[in-house]
Amino acid sequence: MRRLNRKKTLNLMKELDAFPKVPESYVETSASGGTVSLIAFTTIAFLTVMEFMVYRDTWMKYEYEVDKDFTSKLRINIDITVAMRCQYVGADVLDLAETMVASADGLIYEPVVFDLTPQQKELQRMLQLIQSRLQEEHSLQDVIFKSAFKSASTVLPPREDNSLQSPDACRIHGHLYVNKVAGNFHITVGKAIPHPRGHAHLAALVSHESYNFSHRIDHLSFGELIPGIINPLDGTEKIASDHNQMFQYFITVVPTKLHTYKISAETHQFSVTERERVINHAAGSHGVSGIFMKYDISSLMVTVTEEHMPFWQFLVRLCGIIGGIFSTTGILHGFGRFVAEIIFCRFRLGSHRSTSVPLPDGHTSNHLPLSTDNSTH
């Protein structure tokens, strides 16, 4: 009984087999078929490797929505070196709400030497090269997002030459928390003092001959500080051509949520335009000498998410590659054999054309002779 049940099961499975079975006696091998098979297998292997590389890679997805957060504070990360002594300069923020944020709330004034060491110059050149490439190839920003926290920090390394040169510059670094409204972060002559209608800087005791707003922006960012992220002004260096010179940076800040397989952070991207001019009241160029960064907050928020191809999609694409190549090569091979048979058949017919045979009555016959021997009747 068990054997009968097994036979019935096997017969049932054979009846369910929907794949056609061609007897081996019907299969004809050929050199052309083997060549096409070799080409098909090579193409399948190559495309499979390429598809696996695509499966391993990730891409960044950008989504836009309205920023509904109006109450939180905005963090500004600053690392700027000015070619003036620390007692001569002051930094602070004044926003549209007439709220003043003094540098004492989070910034450090550090006397340094303005000239860089060879190691520091190498890092600055690297940052400037990356900035130029980012302006030409915007897709490199995705690579920077994915490599956040893995690449080195953009902060200049400390000096190692133990120079005896006295400090001639001031490094202003740290962070400030400001309102999420448009504002103006500036570095100018004199320390900031409170004022009923805003604020002022005590610059009367500083000689105009000591004005020198040549500066280097080692780092400037908004939001959470993420090592490895390169911002548009990192590595910027400006040399003043006059004592009374104003440098202006107009910045548009875009809130950004970054979600990758490595990190999840809330930061800010920004774009910037630059302008510099010499203050000359006699020529109509009015203003105050210094470095002014006027920023505005965008009402849109960008969510950047790193995505990966699902495994099931990889399998579907892989099956499509294998089946498509087999079907295509089979069709091309069959069409090629059909064309070749037509050409060879015509060639054979042309080589076996009949010759004219004279008849006794003077007529000719174009039919092939019935025999191939040379005997006459």
Short mmCIF file of C-alpha atoms in Angstrom, two decimals, residues 33-196:
data_model
loop_
_atom_site.label_atom_id
_atom_site.label_comp_id
_atom_site.label_asym_id
_atom_site.label_seq_id
_atom_site.Cartn_x
_atom_site.Cartn_y
_atom_site.Cartn_z
CA GLY A 33 25.39 27.89 -30.18
CA GLY A 34 28.34 27.34 -27.88
CA THR A 35 29.74 30.76 -28.76
CA VAL A 36 26.42 32.45 -28.04
CA SER A 37 26.12 30.55 -24.75
CA LEU A 38 29.60 31.67 -23.72
CA ILE A 39 28.75 35.28 -24.52
CA ALA A 40 25.46 34.99 -22.60
CA PHE A 41 27.11 33.51 -19.49
CA THR A 42 29.85 36.18 -19.55
CA THR A 43 27.26 38.97 -19.86
CA ILE A 44 25.19 37.49 -17.05
CA ALA A 45 28.23 37.27 -14.77
CA PHE A 46 29.26 40.87 -15.54
CA LEU A 47 25.78 42.33 -15.03
CA THR A 48 25.31 40.29 -11.84
CA VAL A 49 28.47 41.79 -10.36
CA MET A 50 27.39 45.29 -11.39
CA GLU A 51 23.93 44.76 -9.92
CA PHE A 52 25.45 43.56 -6.65
CA MET A 53 27.53 46.74 -6.48
CA VAL A 54 24.37 48.79 -7.00
CA TYR A 55 22.67 46.77 -4.25
CA ARG A 56 25.51 47.54 -1.82
CA ASP A 57 25.42 51.27 -2.59
CA THR A 58 23.03 53.75 -0.95
CA TRP A 59 21.58 57.07 -2.03
CA MET A 60 20.21 60.15 -0.32
CA LYS A 61 16.52 61.04 -0.50
CA TYR A 62 15.50 64.68 -0.06
CA GLU A 63 12.09 65.65 1.28
CA TYR A 64 10.83 69.19 1.86
CA GLU A 65 8.28 70.50 4.35
CA VAL A 66 7.45 73.65 6.25
CA ASP A 67 9.50 74.23 9.39
CA LYS A 68 7.00 74.56 12.25
CA ASP A 69 9.57 75.01 15.03
CA PHE A 70 9.66 78.70 15.95
CA THR A 71 10.49 78.53 19.65
CA SER A 72 13.77 76.63 19.80
CA LYS A 73 17.16 78.31 19.81
CA LEU A 74 19.59 78.26 16.91
CA ARG A 75 23.18 77.29 17.65
CA ILE A 76 25.98 79.05 15.76
CA ASN A 77 29.37 77.32 15.77
CA ILE A 78 32.22 79.77 15.16
CA ASP A 79 35.98 79.46 14.64
CA ILE A 80 37.36 82.64 13.05
CA THR A 81 40.84 84.15 13.28
CA VAL A 82 41.19 87.91 12.81
CA ALA A 83 44.55 89.60 12.22
CA MET A 84 44.12 91.99 15.17
CA ARG A 85 44.85 91.70 18.85
CA CYS A 86 42.07 90.37 21.02
CA GLN A 87 41.76 93.59 23.07
CA TYR A 88 40.95 95.53 19.90
CA VAL A 89 38.03 93.44 18.55
CA GLY A 90 34.61 92.40 19.77
CA ALA A 91 32.03 89.91 18.49
CA ASP A 92 28.32 89.66 19.16
CA VAL A 93 24.94 88.98 17.54
CA LEU A 94 22.00 91.32 17.06
CA ASP A 95 18.77 89.88 15.62
CA LEU A 96 15.64 91.50 14.20
CA ALA A 97 13.94 91.30 17.58
CA GLU A 98 16.60 93.71 18.88
CA THR A 99 17.95 90.91 21.04
CA MET A 100 21.68 91.14 21.64
CA VAL A 101 23.78 88.07 22.34
CA ALA A 102 27.23 88.99 23.60
CA SER A 103 30.31 86.94 22.81
CA ALA A 104 30.86 86.35 26.52
CA ASP A 105 27.94 83.89 26.43
CA GLY A 106 29.98 81.21 24.67
CA LEU A 107 32.92 82.54 22.65
CA ILE A 108 36.59 82.36 23.59
CA TYR A 109 39.19 84.95 22.55
CA GLU A 110 42.56 83.27 22.08
CA PRO A 111 45.73 85.19 21.07
CA VAL A 112 47.43 83.35 18.19
CA VAL A 113 49.83 83.86 15.30
CA PHE A 114 47.95 84.60 12.08
CA ASP A 115 50.42 82.86 9.75
CA LEU A 116 49.85 79.12 9.44
CA THR A 117 52.36 76.32 9.82
CA PRO A 118 53.04 74.07 6.79
CA GLN A 119 50.77 71.37 8.24
CA GLN A 120 47.95 73.86 8.78
CA LYS A 121 48.39 75.30 5.28
CA GLU A 122 48.08 71.79 3.84
CA LEU A 123 44.72 71.28 5.58
CA GLN A 124 43.51 74.68 4.41
CA ARG A 125 44.47 73.93 0.81
CA MET A 126 42.61 70.63 1.06
CA LEU A 127 39.47 72.41 2.32
CA GLN A 128 39.66 74.99 -0.47
CA LEU A 129 40.05 72.21 -3.04
CA ILE A 130 37.00 70.39 -1.66
CA GLN A 131 35.01 73.64 -1.70
CA SER A 132 35.83 74.21 -5.38
CA ARG A 133 34.82 70.63 -6.24
CA LEU A 134 31.56 70.97 -4.32
CA GLN A 135 30.66 74.06 -6.34
CA GLU A 136 31.16 72.11 -9.57
CA GLU A 137 29.77 68.70 -8.55
CA HIS A 138 26.86 69.01 -6.14
CA SER A 139 26.46 65.24 -5.91
CA LEU A 140 29.60 65.14 -3.73
CA GLN A 141 27.48 66.53 -0.91
CA ASP A 142 25.81 63.10 -0.63
CA VAL A 143 29.22 61.52 -0.08
CA ILE A 144 29.94 64.02 2.71
CA PHE A 145 26.60 63.29 4.36
CA LYS A 146 27.25 59.53 4.31
CA SER A 147 30.79 59.92 5.65
CA ALA A 148 29.81 62.16 8.59
CA PHE A 149 31.52 61.22 11.86
CA LYS A 150 33.93 59.01 9.89
CA SER A 151 36.11 61.64 8.24
CA ALA A 152 38.50 63.92 10.06
CA SER A 153 37.40 67.16 11.65
CA THR A 154 37.86 70.40 9.72
CA VAL A 155 39.39 72.16 12.74
CA LEU A 156 42.99 73.22 12.17
CA PRO A 157 45.55 71.14 14.11
CA PRO A 158 47.49 72.95 16.87
CA ARG A 159 50.80 74.57 16.08
CA GLU A 160 53.87 72.37 16.50
CA ASP A 161 56.70 74.77 15.69
CA ASN A 162 56.80 76.41 19.16
CA SER A 163 57.32 79.76 17.49
CA LEU A 164 58.73 82.55 19.64
CA GLN A 165 56.79 85.08 17.58
CA SER A 166 54.38 87.12 19.70
CA PRO A 167 50.67 86.64 18.90
CA ASP A 168 49.46 89.15 16.32
CA ALA A 169 45.93 87.79 15.79
CA CYS A 170 42.87 86.71 17.73
CA ARG A 171 41.10 83.39 17.33
CA ILE A 172 37.40 83.69 18.23
CA HIS A 173 35.89 80.24 18.65
CA GLY A 174 33.01 78.60 20.45
CA HIS A 175 29.24 78.70 19.99
CA LEU A 176 26.27 81.00 20.59
CA TYR A 177 22.55 80.32 20.99
CA VAL A 178 20.32 82.82 19.20
CA ASN A 179 16.64 83.15 18.30
CA LYS A 180 15.40 81.51 15.10
CA VAL A 181 14.98 84.84 13.34
CA ALA A 182 17.18 86.80 10.97
CA GLY A 183 20.19 88.33 12.64
CA ASN A 184 23.65 89.75 12.22
CA PHE A 185 26.80 88.23 13.68
CA HIS A 186 29.65 90.68 13.38
CA ILE A 187 33.24 91.22 14.47
CA THR A 188 34.35 94.83 14.58
CA VAL A 189 36.62 97.21 16.47
CA GLY A 190 36.05 97.52 20.20
CA LYS A 191 34.10 95.54 22.74
CA ALA A 192 30.32 95.64 22.57
CA ILE A 193 28.48 97.76 25.12
CA PRO A 194 24.72 97.75 25.83
CA HIS A 195 22.64 100.54 24.31
CA PRO A 196 18.93 101.39 24.72
#
